[in-house]
Coordinates of C-alpha atoms in Angstrom, one line a residue:
Chain E
M20 CA -1.6 -14.4 -6.3
A21 CA -1.0 -11.1 -7.5
S22 CA -3.7 -9.5 -9.8
I23 CA -3.7 -6.9 -12.3
A24 CA -6.7 -4.9 -13.1
S25 CA -6.1 -4.2 -16.7
K26 CA -8.8 -1.2 -16.6
E27 CA -9.7 0.1 -13.2
L28 CA -13.3 1.0 -12.4
A29 CA -14.2 3.5 -9.9
A30 CA -17.0 1.1 -8.7
N31 CA -14.5 -1.3 -7.2
T32 CA -11.7 1.2 -6.5
P33 CA -13.0 3.7 -3.6
G34 CA -11.9 7.2 -4.3
L35 CA -10.8 6.7 -7.9
H36 CA -12.3 9.1 -10.4
T37 CA -11.9 7.7 -13.7
S38 CA -13.0 10.7 -16.0
P39 CA -10.2 13.5 -15.3
D40 CA -11.4 16.9 -15.5
E41 CA -11.0 18.8 -18.8
T42 CA -8.5 21.3 -17.1
N43 CA -6.2 18.2 -16.3
K44 CA -5.5 17.7 -20.1
G45 CA -1.8 18.3 -20.7
Y46 CA -0.6 17.7 -17.3
L47 CA 2.7 15.9 -17.1
V48 CA 4.7 14.5 -14.3
L49 CA 8.2 16.3 -14.7
Q50 CA 10.3 16.0 -11.5
T51 CA 11.1 14.3 -8.2
M52 CA 12.9 16.3 -5.5
F53 CA 15.0 14.9 -2.7
Q54 CA 17.8 16.4 -0.5
I55 CA 21.4 15.6 -0.6
K56 CA 24.1 16.2 1.8
D57 CA 27.2 16.1 -0.3
P58 CA 27.1 17.1 -3.9
K59 CA 30.2 15.5 -4.9
I60 CA 29.1 12.1 -3.7
S61 CA 25.7 12.5 -5.3
L62 CA 26.8 13.9 -8.6
D63 CA 29.3 11.1 -8.8
F64 CA 26.8 8.3 -8.2
Y65 CA 24.0 10.0 -10.6
S66 CA 26.4 10.8 -13.5
R67 CA 29.2 8.2 -13.4
I68 CA 27.0 5.1 -12.3
L69 CA 23.6 6.0 -13.7
G70 CA 24.9 8.3 -16.5
M71 CA 22.5 11.2 -15.8
L72 CA 23.1 14.7 -17.3
L73 CA 23.1 18.0 -15.1
K74 CA 21.6 21.3 -15.1
R75 CA 22.4 23.3 -12.1
V76 CA 20.8 26.4 -10.4
A77 CA 22.9 28.0 -7.7
V78 CA 21.3 30.4 -5.3
P79 CA 24.1 31.7 -3.3
E80 CA 22.0 34.4 -1.6
L81 CA 19.8 31.5 0.0
K82 CA 22.8 29.2 0.5
F83 CA 21.4 26.4 -1.6
T84 CA 21.9 24.9 -5.1
L85 CA 19.4 22.8 -7.1
Y86 CA 21.0 20.0 -9.4
F87 CA 18.6 18.8 -12.2
M88 CA 19.6 15.3 -12.9
S89 CA 18.0 13.6 -16.0
Y90 CA 18.5 11.8 -19.1
E91 CA 18.6 13.2 -22.6
D92 CA 15.3 13.3 -24.4
V93 CA 16.1 12.4 -28.3
S94 CA 12.6 13.5 -29.0
L95 CA 13.3 17.2 -28.5
D96 CA 14.7 19.2 -31.5
S97 CA 18.1 20.1 -30.4
S98 CA 21.7 19.1 -31.4
D99 CA 22.8 19.8 -27.8
P100 CA 22.3 16.7 -25.5
V101 CA 22.3 19.0 -22.4
D102 CA 19.6 21.2 -24.1
R103 CA 17.4 18.1 -24.4
T104 CA 17.1 17.3 -20.7
V105 CA 13.7 18.7 -20.3
N106 CA 12.2 15.3 -19.7
H107 CA 11.5 13.9 -16.4
H108 CA 14.4 14.7 -13.9
S109 CA 15.4 13.9 -10.6
Y110 CA 16.2 17.1 -8.8
A111 CA 18.4 17.2 -5.9
L112 CA 18.6 20.1 -3.3
H113 CA 21.7 21.0 -1.4
D114 CA 21.6 23.2 1.4
Q115 CA 24.8 24.5 2.6
E116 CA 23.5 24.6 6.1
F117 CA 22.4 21.0 5.9
K118 CA 20.7 20.2 9.1
G119 CA 19.7 16.6 8.3
Y120 CA 17.0 15.3 6.3
Q121 CA 13.5 16.3 6.4
T122 CA 10.6 13.7 6.6
R123 CA 7.6 14.5 4.5
N124 CA 5.3 14.1 7.7
S125 CA 6.8 16.8 10.0
E126 CA 7.7 20.5 9.7
P127 CA 9.5 21.8 7.9
L128 CA 8.0 20.1 4.9
D129 CA 10.0 21.8 2.1
S130 CA 11.6 18.4 1.1
G131 CA 10.7 15.5 -1.0
H132 CA 7.8 16.3 -3.5
I133 CA 6.7 15.2 -7.2
G134 CA 6.4 17.9 -9.8
I135 CA 3.8 18.4 -12.4
T136 CA 4.0 20.8 -15.4
L137 CA 1.1 22.2 -17.1
D138 CA 0.0 25.2 -19.5
D139 CA -1.7 27.6 -17.1
T140 CA -0.7 27.5 -13.2
I141 CA -3.0 30.4 -12.4
K142 CA -6.0 28.8 -13.9
A143 CA -5.0 25.4 -12.2
C144 CA -4.6 27.0 -8.7
E145 CA -8.0 28.8 -9.1
R146 CA -9.7 25.4 -9.8
F147 CA -7.5 23.9 -6.8
Q148 CA -8.8 26.8 -4.7
R149 CA -12.5 26.0 -5.6
L150 CA -11.9 22.4 -4.7
G151 CA -10.8 23.3 -1.4
V152 CA -7.0 22.2 -1.9
E153 CA -4.6 23.3 0.6
F154 CA -1.8 25.2 -0.8
S155 CA 1.8 25.0 0.7
K156 CA 3.3 27.8 -1.3
K157 CA 2.5 30.2 -4.2
Q158 CA 4.8 31.8 -6.7
L159 CA 7.7 31.9 -4.1
L160 CA 10.1 31.5 -7.0
L161 CA 9.5 35.2 -7.8
L162 CA 11.4 36.2 -4.5
F163 CA 14.5 34.4 -5.0
M164 CA 15.3 34.2 -8.7
P165 CA 15.5 37.7 -10.1
S166 CA 18.2 36.9 -12.2
L167 CA 16.5 34.3 -14.3
S168 CA 15.2 37.0 -16.4
I169 CA 11.6 35.6 -16.4
S170 CA 9.0 38.2 -16.4
F171 CA 6.8 36.2 -14.4
V172 CA 7.4 32.8 -13.1
R173 CA 4.3 30.7 -12.1
Y174 CA 4.6 28.2 -9.5
A175 CA 3.0 26.8 -6.7
F176 CA 2.8 23.8 -4.2
I177 CA -0.2 22.0 -3.0
K178 CA -0.5 19.7 -0.1
G179 CA -1.8 16.2 -0.9
P180 CA -2.8 13.2 1.5
N181 CA 0.1 11.9 3.8
G182 CA 1.6 15.4 3.7
Y183 CA 3.1 15.0 0.4
W184 CA 3.7 18.0 -1.8
T185 CA 2.9 18.5 -5.5
E186 CA 4.6 21.1 -7.3
I187 CA 2.6 22.9 -10.1
C188 CA 4.7 24.8 -12.7
D189 CA 4.4 26.2 -16.2
M190 CA 6.3 24.7 -18.8
T191 CA 7.5 28.0 -20.0
T192 CA 8.8 28.4 -16.5
I193 CA 10.5 24.8 -16.5
G194 CA 11.9 25.7 -19.9
A195 CA 13.5 29.1 -18.6
V196 CA 15.0 27.3 -15.5
V197 CA 16.2 24.1 -16.9
R198 CA 17.3 25.3 -20.5
Chain H
M19 CA 21.5 36.4 -7.3
A20 CA 20.8 33.0 -8.7
S21 CA 22.9 31.8 -11.4
I22 CA 22.2 29.1 -14.1
A23 CA 25.1 27.1 -15.7
S24 CA 23.9 26.7 -19.2
K25 CA 26.4 23.6 -19.6
E26 CA 28.1 22.1 -16.8
L27 CA 31.9 21.4 -16.5
A28 CA 33.0 18.4 -14.6
A29 CA 36.2 21.0 -13.9
N30 CA 34.0 23.3 -11.8
T31 CA 31.5 20.5 -10.6
P32 CA 33.2 18.1 -8.2
G33 CA 32.0 14.6 -8.7
L34 CA 30.2 15.4 -12.1
H35 CA 31.1 13.0 -14.9
T36 CA 30.1 14.6 -18.2
S37 CA 30.5 11.6 -20.6
P38 CA 27.8 9.1 -19.7
D39 CA 29.1 5.3 -20.1
E40 CA 27.9 3.6 -23.4
T41 CA 25.8 1.2 -21.3
N42 CA 23.8 4.2 -19.9
K43 CA 22.4 4.9 -23.3
G44 CA 18.5 4.3 -23.3
Y45 CA 18.4 4.8 -19.6
L46 CA 15.0 6.4 -18.6
V47 CA 13.7 7.9 -15.3
L48 CA 10.2 6.1 -15.0
Q49 CA 8.8 6.0 -11.6
T50 CA 8.7 7.7 -8.1
M51 CA 7.5 5.6 -5.4
F52 CA 5.8 6.7 -1.9
Q53 CA 3.8 5.2 0.8
I54 CA 0.2 5.9 1.3
K55 CA -1.9 5.3 4.3
D56 CA -5.5 5.2 2.9
P57 CA -6.0 4.3 -0.9
K58 CA -9.4 6.1 -0.9
I59 CA -8.2 9.4 0.1
S60 CA -4.9 9.3 -2.1
L61 CA -6.8 8.0 -5.3
D62 CA -9.3 10.7 -4.8
F63 CA -6.5 13.4 -4.6
Y64 CA -4.4 12.2 -7.5
S65 CA -7.3 11.2 -9.7
R66 CA -9.9 14.1 -9.0
I67 CA -7.8 16.9 -8.2
L68 CA -4.6 16.0 -10.5
G69 CA -6.4 13.9 -13.1
M70 CA -4.1 11.2 -13.0
L71 CA -4.9 7.6 -14.4
L72 CA -4.5 4.5 -12.4
K73 CA -3.0 1.0 -12.8
R74 CA -3.3 -1.4 -9.8
V75 CA -1.3 -4.4 -8.8
A76 CA -2.6 -6.1 -5.9
V77 CA -0.6 -8.7 -4.1
P78 CA -2.9 -10.0 -1.3
E79 CA -0.8 -12.9 -0.2
L80 CA 1.8 -10.0 1.0
K81 CA -0.9 -7.8 2.1
F82 CA -0.1 -4.8 0.0
T83 CA -1.3 -3.0 -3.3
L84 CA 0.7 -0.8 -5.8
Y85 CA -1.2 2.0 -7.3
F86 CA 0.6 3.3 -10.4
M87 CA -0.8 7.0 -10.9
S88 CA 0.3 8.6 -14.3
Y89 CA -0.8 10.7 -17.2
E90 CA -1.6 9.4 -20.8
D91 CA 1.3 9.3 -23.1
V92 CA -0.5 10.3 -26.3
S93 CA 2.9 9.7 -28.2
L94 CA 2.1 5.8 -27.5
D95 CA 0.2 4.0 -30.2
S96 CA -3.0 3.1 -28.4
S97 CA -6.6 4.0 -28.6
D98 CA -7.2 3.2 -25.0
P99 CA -5.9 6.1 -22.7
V100 CA -5.4 3.6 -19.8
D101 CA -2.9 1.6 -22.2
R102 CA -1.1 4.8 -22.7
T103 CA 0.0 5.3 -19.2
V104 CA 3.6 3.7 -19.3
N105 CA 5.2 7.3 -19.0
H106 CA 6.7 8.4 -15.9
H107 CA 4.4 7.6 -13.0
S108 CA 4.0 8.1 -9.4
Y109 CA 3.6 4.7 -7.7
A110 CA 2.0 4.5 -4.3
L111 CA 2.4 1.6 -1.9
H112 CA -0.3 0.7 0.4
D113 CA 0.6 -1.8 3.1
Q114 CA -2.5 -3.3 4.9
E115 CA -0.6 -3.5 7.9
F116 CA 0.6 0.1 7.7
K117 CA 3.1 0.9 10.5
G118 CA 3.8 4.5 9.7
Y119 CA 6.0 5.9 7.0
Q120 CA 9.6 4.6 6.7
T121 CA 12.3 7.3 6.1
R122 CA 14.9 7.0 3.6
N123 CA 17.3 7.1 6.0
S124 CA 16.7 4.3 8.6
E125 CA 15.8 0.6 8.3
P126 CA 13.7 -0.6 6.9
L127 CA 14.4 1.2 3.9
D128 CA 11.9 -0.2 1.3
S129 CA 10.2 2.9 0.9
G130 CA 10.7 5.9 -1.3
H131 CA 12.9 5.6 -4.3
I132 CA 13.1 6.7 -8.0
G133 CA 13.1 3.9 -10.8
I134 CA 14.9 3.9 -14.0
T135 CA 14.0 1.6 -16.9
L136 CA 16.7 0.3 -19.5
D137 CA 17.1 -2.6 -22.0
D138 CA 19.2 -5.1 -20.2
T139 CA 18.9 -5.4 -16.5
I140 CA 21.5 -8.1 -16.1
K141 CA 24.1 -6.5 -18.0
A142 CA 23.4 -3.2 -15.9
C143 CA 24.0 -5.0 -12.7
E144 CA 27.1 -6.6 -13.7
R145 CA 28.5 -3.4 -14.5
F146 CA 27.2 -1.8 -11.1
Q147 CA 28.8 -4.9 -9.4
R148 CA 32.3 -4.1 -11.2
L149 CA 31.9 -0.4 -10.0
G150 CA 31.4 -1.7 -6.3
V151 CA 27.8 -0.4 -6.2
E152 CA 25.9 -1.7 -3.3
F153 CA 22.6 -3.8 -4.2
S154 CA 19.7 -3.5 -1.9
K155 CA 17.5 -6.1 -3.6
K156 CA 17.8 -8.4 -6.7
Q157 CA 15.1 -9.9 -8.9
L158 CA 12.8 -10.2 -5.9
L159 CA 9.9 -9.7 -8.1
L160 CA 10.2 -13.1 -9.2
L161 CA 9.1 -14.4 -5.8
F162 CA 6.0 -12.7 -5.3
M163 CA 4.4 -12.1 -8.6
P164 CA 4.1 -15.6 -10.2
S165 CA 0.6 -14.5 -11.4
L166 CA 2.2 -12.0 -13.9
S167 CA 3.0 -14.7 -16.2
I168 CA 6.2 -13.1 -17.0
S169 CA 8.9 -15.8 -17.9
F170 CA 11.5 -13.9 -16.2
V171 CA 11.3 -10.6 -14.3
R172 CA 14.5 -8.7 -14.3
Y173 CA 14.6 -6.0 -11.5
A174 CA 17.1 -4.9 -9.0
F175 CA 17.5 -2.0 -6.4
I176 CA 20.8 -0.5 -6.0
K177 CA 21.7 1.8 -2.9
G178 CA 22.9 5.3 -3.7
P179 CA 24.3 8.3 -1.6
N180 CA 22.1 9.5 1.4
G181 CA 20.5 6.1 1.6
Y182 CA 18.3 6.6 -1.4
W183 CA 17.3 3.5 -3.5
T184 CA 17.1 3.3 -7.2
E185 CA 15.3 0.5 -8.9
I186 CA 16.6 -0.8 -12.2
C187 CA 13.9 -2.5 -14.3
D188 CA 13.8 -3.9 -18.1
M189 CA 11.3 -2.0 -20.1
T190 CA 9.8 -5.5 -20.9
T191 CA 9.1 -5.9 -17.2
I192 CA 7.6 -2.5 -16.8
G193 CA 5.4 -3.2 -19.9
A194 CA 4.1 -6.5 -18.6
V195 CA 3.4 -5.1 -15.1
V196 CA 1.8 -1.7 -16.3
R197 CA 0.0 -2.9 -19.4

């Protein structure tokens, strides 16, 4: 029979830490990223069938476009539904030179990942460094998004178990990109 | 240079539908699912490094355990942080007979997917059927989670472009499983 532990104890859950570090306060799971082959087909499915809204970031010089698909967050103070989509979103990468899907377990690994937003990426990265966390990327966004008119984009990727990546990004950056 | 369309128009975005169907109101992206090989290593990373909280659902008769990792939703009315984790979560599947990772593009496809919660799975599925959406699974949860003491679990998987699956589930079911 299936069993649910209503409250998990570190004692019977090897690896689990039940008292999050102070610096983890305010962390929020924000995005899920995946690759798409044909935007027309994917946009039709996620908008017509599932009713998601779209924010798009095109980076022609690198021949790819990001499609941020998500639902409206009615708790956000805005009259424009599209301005209220800075809640959790699925974010699809379309590479104009699509070479097939990348798995999460072989190179290149710049594919599926989850994204976490927080207040201070720099502080978080300093802590990850102290904890011996492996970084996949750091502040790369600066290099290819000069037109976002963001003075300083803070963003990093850390490598987790099983080869999964986790993106770390300031909420201010998320706002600038998605709004 | 990167360019951001502040508001997307269907006219210049093939496949995009900008007026979501009435029945899509209240949809919410809730989960991201991925496989893990060793819970001890993954739980350590997501709880100690990233500070996530855990809800666990063990299904010994099917030899797998689900680990719901997420952050506390302070907007939920509860004094217990662990009771407030029904916000977006990453959910890891550990198969005791781990046979390597499943990609999203070859059989078996019961692997990575995003999850969407809504009010009425039955109504939603009827609409998906009318729209010719392909189903991967339907209400399977009933079969292997008898101990959840849920009178009727509504849940389905539909197949999207690129082979990605999307799980559709009632919020009542989510609450019963995660709380």
